[in-house]
Amino acid sequence: MNLKLPVFAFITTSILASCGSSSQVKEELFTQHVVFPTGADLEEKVSIASRLVPSDTQLAWQQLELTAFIHYGMNTFTGREWGDGSEDPKLYNPTNLDTDQWVRELSDAGFKMVILTAKHHDGFCLWDTKTTEHSVRFSPAWQDGKGDVMASLRSSCDKYGMKLGVYLSPWDRNNPSYGTGEAYNKLYLEQLRELLSNYGRIDEVWFDGANGEGPNGKKQIYDWDAVLSLIHKLQPRAVTAIMGTDVRWVGNERGLGRETEWSATPLAPQSLHQADSIMAALGIKPTSADLGSRDLLAKAGELFWYPSEVDTSIRPGWFYHPTEKPKTLATLVNIYFNSVGMNSTLLLNVPPTPEGRLSDEDVQRIREFGAYVTAFNTSEITTQRTPYSIDNSLEKPVLTIDIDPSKQFDAVVLQEDINRGQRIESFDIEALVGDTWQFFGRGTTVGYKRIIITDGAPLRASKIRVTITGRRGDVHNLRVGAFKVPAVITEDAADEPEGVPMGKGWEASAESDNALSVKLSTPFRGFIFTPGDGNTVTRYRVMDGKGNLIQEDEFDNIINNPIPRTIVFPRPMEGALRILFLDNAGQSVLVRTSGLSFLK
C-alpha cells in the first residue's frame, strides 16, 4: 500500500550534514521540543527550527499514513451523534459483532491501525469496566452482560497484525462525578488504567478536549499532567493525539490538510499549561492556516514537533445511520491527496451497523479506496530509486532525476528526511519534454510527504527537475518520484433529503429576538438546516404559533462537522411556527433563510 521508500535512520543528537558538494559540518538536532535561546534573532530561530525532529514514536506513527476510526457505541442504537448519557444500557445489543470483519477489511485496504471509541460523550463504556454501570457489563441482552468490544477488537488486531488505538472521551454526560473536579479525574484515570493495562499494546491514545453541557452545564478541569503521565507509564510506545503531546488535530473534520503544513510549529499541545498563553500571544489556534511561517517564528519562544492528523468519516456522521450513504470514491481520493499528500496522516472513520458489522456499502467503498491507493503507489516510473543528496552551496538547490520517457505521469511525490528536520519552504517542479523544460507544478512545505498533481494533461518526459526556492538550512536526502494518478469513474453522489426552498409553500421573516417566524401553507414533516461559514449554532427550538414547544434538541457536533442537518417533526406541521437557533451560551442566532428548507 505505502510507497516503497527508504526508511531513514533516526538520530537524536547530532549528524554529519553535507554543505556544498564536499565539506561536512556537525549539526545539533532537537527532539520534539526546543526553547529558543533568550535574545535569539530570526536567523538563529530559523536555524534551530530546521533542526527540530520527531521522536521515534512520532516517526513510526507518520509512516503509517492510513489509520481507521471505529465509532460503535450507544449512539449506534439510538440514532444520535451525541448521546446525553440517559440511555438505558439494555439498548446496546449487537446481534452479530464481527470485529474480525472490521479489521480484515481495513487491513486489506491498507490501513495500519484501528482506533476504537471506547467511550463517547454519553459515558457508555464498551469494555468490562468496574468504574460505572453505564457500560456493556449492564447490557444483559448482549452475551449476558459479558460482552467486551475492546477485548474482541484486541483479538482481531492480533489475528490480522493491525495496531490498536483507543479513544476515551474526557467529557462524560452520564457520570454524576463529572464537573466535580478531583472525583471525576480519579474515575477517568481509572478508566484509562483499565484500557491501558488489560488489552495489550496500545499504539495511539486519542482524546479531545470536549467539555461542557451548555450555558448552565457542568465544566470539568481535566488533570492532563496525570493523564499523560499514566499513558507514558503504562504504554510508553503509544503516541498521544489531539489533547496529547505527539499528534495534533488538523482543525476540521472534512478530511483536508493545509496547503502549507509545518510539523515544526509554535502551536503548543493544548494539554500543556502554557498552551493558552502561547496561542494568545501568537494569535493562533489549532484551526489557523499559518502554524509555522517565519513571521510566527520571529514571535515564538519555543517550538514543538507536532504533526497533523486529518480525521473524517466515510459517512456524514461519525456513527452509523441507515439514512446516510458513504462518501464517493472520488471524494475519498481527494481526501487522500489532501491529507497523506499534504504532510499528514489520515484517520478515516468507518462506523459499524447496529448488528456489529461494517455495512456492505462501506466495505465496497474502502475496498475501492484501497485498490485506488495501491494502484497509485505502484505506478512509479522513476528510474533512480534512492534518496538524492543536493548541492546546498547553491542559493536555490536543484535536483534533476531520470524517469521512464515511455510512460505517462501526472503526479510527483516528494519526501524529506524528517529525521533531519522539515526544511523546505517552497519548491518548483519542471519536466523535460523533448528538449524543453516544461512547468509541472509548485508547492510550499514538504515534510514527510507531499504529492503534487499537475493541472495539465499527463506528460511523457525524460527528466524531472526540482528547484528548492525557499529553505531553512541544508536540505538532506530528498526523495522524488513520478507517478500516474488513476482515473476515477464518476459515480452518482449519495442521495440526500431534498428540501423545499422558501416561497414553495412556506415563508419566513425574522423577529426581534432573532427567531424566525415561519408560515407553512402546506403540511411539512420537518426541515433541513445548512450551516453557514462561521456557524455558532448548536441547538434549535421549534414552537407553534401560540408559543407551545413542539421540539427542542441539539445539533450534535455541528461546529466541527458543519454538514446539513435534517430534523423531522413529531408529526407533520402546518400553519405558524417560530424557530429559534441557539449558540452554546443559549443565545439566539439569526440564520440565513437560504440555509433553511422544509421537507414535504
Coordinates of C-alpha atoms in Angstrom, one line a residue:
M1 CA 0.0 0.0 0.0
N2 CA 2.6 2.6 1.0
L3 CA 5.3 3.9 -1.3
K4 CA 8.4 1.7 -1.0
L5 CA 10.6 4.4 0.2
P6 CA 13.8 4.2 2.2
V7 CA 13.5 4.3 6.0
F8 CA 15.8 7.0 7.3
A9 CA 17.8 6.2 10.4
F10 CA 16.6 8.1 13.5
I11 CA 19.2 10.3 15.1
T12 CA 18.6 12.4 18.2
T13 CA 21.9 14.1 19.0
S14 CA 23.9 15.2 16.0
I15 CA 24.5 14.3 12.4
L16 CA 27.1 15.0 9.7
A17 CA 25.4 17.2 7.2
S18 CA 26.6 17.9 3.7
C19 CA 27.3 21.5 3.0
G20 CA 28.0 22.1 -0.7
S21 CA 29.4 19.0 -2.5
S22 CA 32.3 18.1 -0.3
S23 CA 32.6 19.7 3.1
Q24 CA 30.8 18.4 6.2
V25 CA 29.7 20.1 9.4
K26 CA 28.2 18.7 12.6
E27 CA 24.5 19.7 13.2
E28 CA 22.9 19.6 16.6
L29 CA 19.3 18.2 16.5
F30 CA 16.5 18.8 18.9
T31 CA 13.9 16.1 19.5
Q32 CA 10.2 17.0 19.7
H33 CA 10.6 20.3 21.6
V34 CA 13.0 23.2 21.8
V35 CA 13.1 26.5 23.6
F36 CA 14.8 29.4 21.7
P37 CA 17.7 31.0 23.5
T38 CA 17.0 34.4 25.0
G39 CA 17.6 37.1 22.5
A40 CA 17.7 34.8 19.5
D41 CA 17.2 36.6 16.3
L42 CA 15.1 35.3 13.3
E43 CA 18.1 33.8 11.6
E44 CA 19.0 31.8 14.7
K45 CA 15.4 30.7 15.2
V46 CA 15.1 29.5 11.6
S47 CA 18.3 27.5 12.0
I48 CA 17.0 25.9 15.2
A49 CA 13.6 25.2 13.7
S50 CA 15.2 23.4 10.8
R51 CA 16.9 21.0 13.2
L52 CA 13.8 20.1 15.3
V53 CA 13.0 16.4 14.6
P54 CA 10.3 13.9 15.6
S55 CA 10.6 11.3 18.4
D56 CA 10.9 7.7 17.2
T57 CA 7.2 7.1 18.1
Q58 CA 6.1 10.1 16.1
L59 CA 8.1 9.0 13.1
A60 CA 6.7 5.5 13.3
W61 CA 3.2 7.0 13.5
Q62 CA 3.6 9.2 10.5
Q63 CA 4.9 6.3 8.4
L64 CA 1.5 4.5 9.0
E65 CA -0.2 7.1 6.6
L66 CA -3.6 5.4 6.8
T67 CA -5.4 4.7 10.1
A68 CA -9.0 3.9 10.9
F69 CA -11.5 5.1 13.5
I70 CA -14.4 2.9 14.8
H71 CA -17.4 4.7 16.4
Y72 CA -19.7 1.9 17.7
G73 CA -21.4 3.0 20.9
M74 CA -24.8 3.7 22.3
N75 CA -25.4 6.3 19.6
T76 CA -25.4 3.4 17.0
F77 CA -28.5 2.1 18.7
T78 CA -30.3 5.4 19.4
G79 CA -29.6 7.2 16.1
R80 CA -27.8 10.1 17.8
E81 CA -24.3 11.6 17.3
W82 CA -24.0 12.9 20.8
G83 CA -26.0 11.0 23.4
D84 CA -26.9 12.7 26.6
G85 CA -26.0 9.8 29.0
S86 CA -29.5 8.9 30.0
E87 CA -29.7 5.9 27.7
D88 CA -30.6 2.5 29.1
P89 CA -27.6 0.1 28.8
K90 CA -30.1 -2.6 27.7
L91 CA -30.4 -0.8 24.3
Y92 CA -26.8 -1.9 23.5
N93 CA -27.3 -5.3 21.8
P94 CA -25.1 -6.3 18.8
T95 CA -26.7 -9.3 17.2
N96 CA -23.6 -10.3 15.3
L97 CA -20.5 -8.5 16.4
D98 CA -17.7 -9.3 13.9
T99 CA -14.5 -7.3 14.7
D100 CA -12.6 -9.8 12.5
Q101 CA -14.6 -8.4 9.6
W102 CA -13.7 -4.8 10.6
V103 CA -10.0 -5.5 10.9
R104 CA -9.7 -7.8 7.9
E105 CA -11.4 -5.3 5.5
L106 CA -9.4 -2.4 6.8
S107 CA -6.1 -4.2 6.7
D108 CA -6.8 -5.4 3.1
A109 CA -7.5 -1.8 2.2
G110 CA -4.1 -0.7 3.5
F111 CA -5.0 0.7 6.9
K112 CA -2.3 0.1 9.6
M113 CA -4.1 0.9 12.8
V114 CA -7.7 1.0 14.1
I115 CA -8.8 3.2 17.0
L116 CA -11.9 2.3 18.9
T117 CA -14.1 4.8 20.5
A118 CA -14.2 3.0 23.8
K119 CA -16.3 5.8 25.5
H120 CA -18.0 8.7 23.7
H121 CA -19.5 11.8 25.3
D122 CA -22.6 9.8 26.6
G123 CA -20.2 8.0 29.0
F124 CA -21.2 4.5 27.8
C125 CA -18.2 2.2 28.1
L126 CA -17.5 -0.6 25.6
W127 CA -15.3 -2.7 27.9
D128 CA -15.7 -4.6 31.1
T129 CA -15.2 -1.6 33.4
K130 CA -15.6 -1.5 37.2
T131 CA -16.0 2.3 37.2
T132 CA -19.6 2.7 36.1
E133 CA -22.9 0.9 35.4
H134 CA -23.3 2.7 32.1
S135 CA -21.4 0.0 30.2
V136 CA -21.7 -3.2 28.3
R137 CA -21.5 -5.1 31.6
F138 CA -25.1 -3.9 32.2
S139 CA -26.3 -4.8 28.7
P140 CA -27.8 -8.3 29.5
A141 CA -29.2 -8.9 26.1
W142 CA -25.7 -9.0 24.6
Q143 CA -23.7 -12.0 25.8
D144 CA -25.5 -11.9 29.2
G145 CA -23.6 -8.8 30.1
K146 CA -20.2 -10.4 29.5
G147 CA -19.5 -8.8 26.1
D148 CA -16.4 -6.7 25.7
V149 CA -15.9 -4.8 22.4
M150 CA -12.3 -3.8 23.3
A151 CA -11.3 -7.4 24.0
S152 CA -12.9 -8.6 20.8
L153 CA -11.1 -6.0 18.8
R154 CA -7.8 -6.7 20.5
S155 CA -8.1 -10.3 19.5
S156 CA -8.9 -9.4 15.9
C157 CA -6.0 -6.9 15.7
D158 CA -3.6 -9.6 16.9
K159 CA -5.0 -12.0 14.3
Y160 CA -4.5 -9.7 11.4
G161 CA -1.4 -7.8 12.5
M162 CA -3.2 -4.5 13.0
K163 CA -2.1 -1.8 15.5
L164 CA -4.7 -0.8 18.1
G165 CA -5.5 2.6 19.5
V166 CA -8.2 3.8 21.9
Y167 CA -10.3 7.0 22.2
L168 CA -11.6 7.7 25.7
S169 CA -13.8 10.8 25.8
P170 CA -13.0 13.1 28.7
W171 CA -16.5 14.6 28.5
D172 CA -18.9 12.3 30.3
R173 CA -22.6 13.2 30.3
N174 CA -23.7 10.3 32.4
N175 CA -21.4 10.1 35.4
P176 CA -22.5 12.2 38.3
S177 CA -19.0 13.0 39.3
Y178 CA -18.3 14.9 36.1
G179 CA -17.8 18.6 36.8
T180 CA -16.8 18.0 40.5
G181 CA -13.0 18.1 39.8
E182 CA -10.9 15.6 41.6
A183 CA -13.5 12.8 41.9
Y184 CA -14.1 12.7 38.2
N185 CA -10.4 13.0 37.3
K186 CA -9.8 9.9 39.6
L187 CA -12.5 8.0 37.8
Y188 CA -11.2 9.0 34.3
L189 CA -7.7 7.9 35.3
E190 CA -9.1 4.5 36.5
Q191 CA -10.9 4.0 33.2
L192 CA -7.7 4.8 31.3
R193 CA -5.8 2.5 33.5
E194 CA -8.1 -0.4 32.7
L195 CA -7.8 0.2 29.0
L196 CA -4.1 0.6 29.0
S197 CA -3.4 -2.4 31.4
N198 CA -5.8 -5.1 30.2
Y199 CA -5.7 -5.1 26.4
G200 CA -2.1 -5.5 25.4
R201 CA -0.1 -3.0 23.4
I202 CA -1.9 0.3 22.6
D203 CA -0.2 2.4 19.8
E204 CA -2.3 5.6 20.0
V205 CA -4.3 7.2 22.8
W206 CA -6.8 9.7 21.3
F207 CA -8.7 12.2 23.3
D208 CA -10.2 15.6 22.5
G209 CA -10.9 18.4 24.9
A210 CA -14.6 18.1 24.7
N211 CA -16.1 19.8 27.8
G212 CA -19.4 21.3 28.6
E213 CA -23.2 21.0 28.6
G214 CA -24.3 24.5 27.6
P215 CA -24.8 27.7 29.4
N216 CA -25.8 26.1 32.7
G217 CA -23.9 22.9 32.3
K218 CA -21.0 21.3 34.2
K219 CA -17.4 22.2 33.5
Q220 CA -14.6 19.8 34.4
I221 CA -11.0 20.9 34.8
Y222 CA -9.0 17.9 33.5
D223 CA -5.8 16.7 35.0
W224 CA -3.8 16.4 31.8
D225 CA -0.5 16.0 33.6
A226 CA -1.8 12.9 35.4
V227 CA -3.4 11.6 32.2
L228 CA -0.2 11.9 30.1
S229 CA 2.0 10.5 33.0
L230 CA -0.2 7.4 33.2
I231 CA -0.1 6.8 29.5
H232 CA 3.7 7.2 29.4
K233 CA 4.0 4.8 32.3
L234 CA 1.7 2.1 31.0
Q235 CA 2.1 2.4 27.2
P236 CA 5.4 4.2 26.6
R237 CA 5.3 3.4 22.9
A238 CA 1.9 5.0 22.3
V239 CA 1.5 8.4 20.7
T240 CA -0.9 10.7 22.4
A241 CA -3.2 12.6 20.0
I242 CA -5.3 15.8 19.9
M243 CA -5.0 16.7 23.6
G244 CA -1.8 14.8 23.8
T245 CA 1.7 16.0 23.0
D246 CA 2.6 13.9 19.9
V247 CA -0.2 14.4 17.3
R248 CA -2.4 17.4 16.7
W249 CA -5.8 17.8 15.1
V250 CA -5.7 19.4 11.6
G251 CA -8.5 21.8 12.5
N252 CA -11.5 20.4 10.6
E253 CA -13.5 17.2 10.1
R254 CA -13.7 17.4 6.3
G255 CA -10.5 15.4 5.7
L256 CA -8.5 18.3 4.3
G257 CA -5.0 19.3 5.3
R258 CA -3.3 22.7 4.8
E259 CA -1.6 23.9 1.7
T260 CA 1.3 24.8 4.0
E261 CA 1.7 22.2 6.7
W262 CA 4.5 22.6 9.2
S263 CA 5.2 19.8 11.7
A264 CA 7.7 22.1 13.5
T265 CA 5.2 24.6 14.9
P266 CA 4.9 27.2 17.7
L267 CA 1.4 25.8 18.4
A268 CA 1.7 24.2 21.8
P269 CA -0.2 21.0 22.6
Q270 CA -3.3 22.1 24.4
S271 CA -2.8 19.8 27.3
L272 CA 0.3 21.9 28.4
H273 CA -0.2 24.6 30.9
Q274 CA 1.4 27.3 28.7
A275 CA -0.8 26.4 25.7
D276 CA -3.4 29.1 26.0
S277 CA -0.9 31.9 26.7
I278 CA 1.2 30.9 23.8
M279 CA -1.7 30.8 21.4
A280 CA -3.0 34.2 22.7
A281 CA 0.5 35.8 22.3
L282 CA 0.9 34.5 18.8
G283 CA -2.7 35.0 17.7
I284 CA -3.1 31.4 16.6
K285 CA -5.3 28.4 17.3
P286 CA -5.4 24.8 16.0
T287 CA -7.6 25.8 13.1
S288 CA -5.3 28.6 11.9
A289 CA -4.0 28.5 8.4
D290 CA -0.5 29.5 9.4
L291 CA 1.2 27.4 12.0
G292 CA 4.9 27.7 11.2
S293 CA 5.8 30.7 9.0
R294 CA 8.9 32.8 9.6
D295 CA 6.6 35.6 10.9
L296 CA 5.5 33.2 13.6
L297 CA 9.0 32.0 14.4
A298 CA 10.0 35.7 14.9
K299 CA 7.4 36.0 17.7
A300 CA 7.7 32.5 19.1
G301 CA 9.7 31.4 22.2
E302 CA 9.6 27.7 21.7
L303 CA 8.8 25.1 19.0
F304 CA 7.1 21.6 19.1
W305 CA 7.3 18.8 16.6
Y306 CA 3.6 18.4 16.4
P307 CA 2.5 16.7 13.2
S308 CA -1.1 16.8 11.8
E309 CA -3.7 14.1 11.9
V310 CA -6.6 14.6 9.4
D311 CA -9.8 13.0 10.7
T312 CA -13.0 12.5 8.8
S313 CA -15.8 9.9 8.5
I314 CA -16.7 7.8 5.5
R315 CA -20.3 8.9 6.1
P316 CA -21.7 12.3 7.0
G317 CA -21.9 11.3 10.7
W318 CA -19.5 9.5 12.9
F319 CA -21.9 6.8 14.0
Y320 CA -23.9 4.6 11.6
H321 CA -27.3 5.9 10.5
P322 CA -29.2 3.9 7.8
T323 CA -30.4 7.0 6.0
E324 CA -26.8 8.1 5.3
K325 CA -24.6 7.0 2.4
P326 CA -20.8 6.6 2.3
K327 CA -18.7 9.2 0.5
T328 CA -18.0 8.6 -3.2
L329 CA -14.6 7.2 -4.2
A330 CA -13.8 10.5 -5.9
T331 CA -14.3 12.2 -2.6
L332 CA -12.1 9.8 -0.7
V333 CA -9.4 10.1 -3.3
N334 CA -9.5 13.8 -2.9
I335 CA -9.2 13.4 0.9
Y336 CA -6.2 11.1 0.4
F337 CA -4.3 13.6 -1.7
N338 CA -5.2 16.4 0.6
S339 CA -4.2 14.6 3.8
V340 CA -1.4 12.0 3.2
G341 CA -0.4 14.1 0.3
M342 CA -0.1 17.2 2.5
N343 CA 2.2 16.0 5.3
S344 CA -0.5 14.5 7.4
T345 CA -1.8 11.1 8.5
L346 CA -5.3 10.2 7.5
L347 CA -7.7 8.9 10.2
L348 CA -10.8 7.6 8.4
N349 CA -13.9 6.6 10.5
V350 CA -15.9 3.6 9.3
P351 CA -18.9 3.0 11.7
P352 CA -20.3 -0.5 12.1
T353 CA -24.1 -1.1 11.9
P354 CA -26.1 -2.0 15.0
E355 CA -25.7 -5.6 14.0
G356 CA -22.0 -5.3 14.6
R357 CA -20.5 -5.4 11.1
L358 CA -19.3 -2.9 8.6
S359 CA -22.1 -2.3 6.1
D360 CA -21.8 -3.7 2.6
E361 CA -21.8 -0.2 1.1
D362 CA -18.9 0.9 3.3
V363 CA -16.9 -2.3 2.7
Q364 CA -17.3 -1.8 -1.0
R365 CA -16.1 1.8 -0.7
I366 CA -13.0 1.0 1.4
R367 CA -12.1 -1.8 -1.0
E368 CA -12.3 0.6 -3.9
F369 CA -10.3 3.2 -2.0
G370 CA -7.6 0.7 -1.0
A371 CA -7.3 -0.6 -4.6
Y372 CA -7.0 3.0 -5.8
V373 CA -4.3 4.0 -3.4
T374 CA -2.4 0.8 -4.2
A375 CA -2.7 1.5 -7.9
F376 CA -1.3 5.0 -7.4
N377 CA 1.6 4.0 -5.2
T378 CA 2.7 1.2 -7.5
S379 CA 2.7 3.4 -10.7
E380 CA 6.1 5.0 -10.1
I381 CA 8.2 5.5 -13.3
T382 CA 11.3 6.9 -11.7
T383 CA 14.4 5.0 -12.8
Q384 CA 16.5 6.2 -9.9
R385 CA 15.2 4.6 -6.7
T386 CA 17.2 6.2 -3.9
P387 CA 17.0 9.5 -2.0
Y388 CA 19.1 12.2 -3.6
S389 CA 21.6 14.5 -2.0
I390 CA 21.5 18.1 -3.0
D391 CA 24.2 20.7 -3.6
N392 CA 23.3 23.1 -0.8
S393 CA 26.0 25.6 -1.9
L394 CA 23.6 26.9 -4.5
E395 CA 21.2 29.7 -3.4
K396 CA 18.4 27.6 -4.9
P397 CA 19.5 24.0 -4.9
V398 CA 18.4 22.0 -7.9
L399 CA 17.8 18.2 -8.1
T400 CA 17.4 16.5 -11.5
I401 CA 16.4 12.8 -11.8
D402 CA 15.7 10.4 -14.7
I403 CA 12.3 8.9 -15.4
D404 CA 11.0 6.5 -18.0
P405 CA 10.2 8.6 -21.1
S406 CA 7.8 5.9 -22.5
K407 CA 5.3 6.2 -19.7
Q408 CA 2.9 9.0 -18.7
F409 CA 2.8 10.6 -15.3
D410 CA 0.8 13.4 -13.7
A411 CA 1.9 13.4 -10.1
V412 CA 5.2 14.0 -8.3
V413 CA 5.8 12.7 -4.7
L414 CA 8.4 14.4 -2.6
Q415 CA 9.7 13.3 0.8
E416 CA 12.1 15.0 3.2
D417 CA 14.3 13.1 5.6
I418 CA 12.4 14.4 8.6
N419 CA 14.9 12.7 10.9
R420 CA 16.9 15.8 10.0
G421 CA 14.0 18.2 10.3
Q422 CA 11.5 19.8 8.0
R423 CA 13.4 22.3 5.9
I424 CA 11.8 23.0 2.5
E425 CA 9.7 26.2 2.5
S426 CA 8.8 26.2 -1.2
F427 CA 9.7 24.5 -4.5
D428 CA 9.1 24.3 -8.2
I429 CA 8.9 21.2 -10.4
E430 CA 9.6 21.0 -14.1
A431 CA 9.6 18.2 -16.6
L432 CA 11.9 17.8 -19.6
V433 CA 9.5 17.1 -22.5
G434 CA 11.7 16.5 -25.6
D435 CA 14.3 19.3 -25.4
T436 CA 12.1 21.7 -23.5
W437 CA 11.7 22.2 -19.7
Q438 CA 8.0 22.5 -19.0
F439 CA 6.5 23.8 -15.8
F440 CA 4.7 21.0 -13.9
G441 CA 3.7 22.4 -10.5
R442 CA 4.9 24.1 -7.3
G443 CA 4.3 23.9 -3.6
T444 CA 5.3 25.1 -0.2
T445 CA 6.1 22.7 2.6
V446 CA 7.1 19.0 2.0
G447 CA 7.8 17.3 5.3
Y448 CA 7.2 13.6 5.5
K449 CA 5.3 13.5 2.2
R450 CA 3.9 15.9 -0.4
I451 CA 2.0 14.9 -3.5
I452 CA 1.8 17.5 -6.4
I453 CA -0.7 16.7 -9.2
T454 CA -0.3 18.8 -12.4
D455 CA -3.2 21.0 -13.5
G456 CA -2.5 20.0 -17.1
A457 CA -2.6 16.7 -19.1
P458 CA -0.4 13.7 -18.2
L459 CA 3.1 14.1 -19.6
R460 CA 5.9 11.9 -21.0
A461 CA 9.3 13.2 -20.1
S462 CA 12.8 12.0 -19.6
K463 CA 13.7 14.0 -16.5
I464 CA 12.2 15.8 -13.6
R465 CA 13.8 18.9 -12.1
V466 CA 13.0 20.1 -8.6
T467 CA 14.2 23.6 -7.6
I468 CA 14.2 24.5 -3.9
T469 CA 13.1 28.1 -4.0
G470 CA 12.9 28.5 -0.2
R471 CA 14.5 26.6 2.6
R472 CA 15.7 26.5 6.2
G473 CA 19.3 25.5 6.1
D474 CA 20.6 22.5 4.2
V475 CA 18.1 20.1 2.6
H476 CA 19.1 16.4 3.0
N477 CA 18.3 13.2 1.1
L478 CA 15.2 14.4 -0.8
R479 CA 13.1 11.6 -2.2
V480 CA 11.4 12.3 -5.5
G481 CA 9.2 10.1 -7.6
A482 CA 6.9 10.4 -10.7
F483 CA 3.5 8.6 -10.5
K484 CA 0.3 8.1 -12.6
V485 CA -2.9 9.2 -11.0
P486 CA -5.6 6.5 -11.8
A487 CA -8.8 7.7 -13.3
V488 CA -11.9 7.6 -11.1
I489 CA -15.1 6.5 -12.6
T490 CA -17.6 9.2 -11.5
E491 CA -20.4 7.6 -9.6
D492 CA -23.7 9.1 -8.5
A493 CA -23.4 11.2 -5.3
A494 CA -25.1 9.9 -2.2
D495 CA -28.9 10.6 -2.1
E496 CA -29.6 13.4 0.2
P497 CA -33.0 14.5 1.6
E498 CA -34.4 17.2 -0.8
G499 CA -35.7 20.3 0.9
V500 CA -38.2 22.8 -0.4
P501 CA -36.8 26.4 -0.6
M502 CA -38.6 29.4 0.7
G503 CA -41.6 30.5 -1.5
K504 CA -42.6 27.0 -2.3
G505 CA -45.2 26.5 0.4
W506 CA -43.6 28.5 3.2
E507 CA -42.3 31.9 4.1
A508 CA -40.1 33.2 6.9
S509 CA -39.3 36.6 8.5
A510 CA -37.0 37.5 11.4
E511 CA -38.4 38.7 14.7
S512 CA -36.7 41.0 17.2
D513 CA -35.4 38.1 19.3
N514 CA -33.7 36.5 16.2
A515 CA -36.5 33.9 16.0
L516 CA -37.7 33.0 12.5
S517 CA -41.4 33.5 12.1
V518 CA -42.4 30.8 9.6
K519 CA -45.7 30.3 7.9
L520 CA -46.4 26.9 6.4
S521 CA -49.2 27.0 3.8
T522 CA -49.0 23.2 3.3
P523 CA -48.0 20.3 5.6
F524 CA -44.3 19.7 6.1
R525 CA -42.7 16.8 8.0
G526 CA -39.5 18.6 9.0
F527 CA -36.7 20.9 8.0
I528 CA -33.1 20.9 6.8
F529 CA -30.6 23.4 8.3
T530 CA -27.4 24.0 6.4
P531 CA -24.8 25.8 8.5
G532 CA -23.0 28.9 7.0
D533 CA -19.4 30.0 7.4
G534 CA -18.5 30.7 11.0
N535 CA -21.5 28.8 12.3
T536 CA -22.1 29.1 16.0
V537 CA -25.5 27.4 16.2
T538 CA -25.6 24.3 18.4
R539 CA -29.3 23.9 19.3
Y540 CA -32.7 24.6 17.9
R541 CA -36.2 25.1 19.4
V542 CA -39.5 24.8 17.4
M543 CA -42.7 26.3 18.7
D544 CA -46.2 26.6 17.3
G545 CA -47.9 30.0 16.7
K546 CA -49.1 30.1 20.3
G547 CA -45.6 29.6 21.7
N548 CA -46.1 25.9 22.7
L549 CA -43.0 23.9 22.4
I550 CA -43.1 21.3 19.6
Q551 CA -39.5 20.1 19.6
E552 CA -36.1 21.1 21.0
D553 CA -32.7 19.4 20.7
E554 CA -29.0 19.9 19.9
F555 CA -27.3 19.7 16.6
D556 CA -24.7 17.1 17.6
N557 CA -21.1 18.1 16.7
I558 CA -22.3 20.7 14.3
I559 CA -19.4 23.2 15.0
N560 CA -16.6 20.7 14.0
N561 CA -18.8 18.9 11.4
P562 CA -20.9 21.6 9.7
I563 CA -22.9 19.3 7.4
P564 CA -26.7 19.9 6.6
R565 CA -28.9 18.5 9.4
T566 CA -32.3 17.0 8.8
I567 CA -34.9 17.5 11.6
V568 CA -38.1 15.5 11.4
F569 CA -41.2 16.9 13.4
P570 CA -43.1 14.5 15.7
R571 CA -46.0 15.0 13.3
P572 CA -46.5 16.9 10.0
M573 CA -46.8 20.6 10.7
E574 CA -48.9 23.3 9.0
G575 CA -49.6 27.0 9.8
A576 CA -47.5 29.3 12.0
L577 CA -44.2 28.2 13.6
R578 CA -41.4 30.0 15.5
I579 CA -37.9 28.6 15.2
L580 CA -35.0 29.6 17.4
F581 CA -31.4 28.7 16.6
L582 CA -29.2 28.9 19.7
D583 CA -25.5 29.0 20.3
N584 CA -23.6 27.1 23.1
A585 CA -24.3 30.0 25.5
G586 CA -28.0 29.7 24.9
Q587 CA -28.2 33.0 22.9
S588 CA -30.4 33.1 19.8
V589 CA -28.6 33.4 16.5
L590 CA -30.2 34.7 13.3
V591 CA -29.6 32.3 10.4
R592 CA -29.8 32.8 6.7
T593 CA -33.2 31.7 5.3
S594 CA -31.2 30.4 2.3
G595 CA -29.7 27.9 4.8
L596 CA -33.2 26.6 5.7
S597 CA -35.5 24.4 3.7
F598 CA -38.5 22.2 4.6
L599 CA -39.4 18.6 4.0
K600 CA -42.6 17.6 2.2

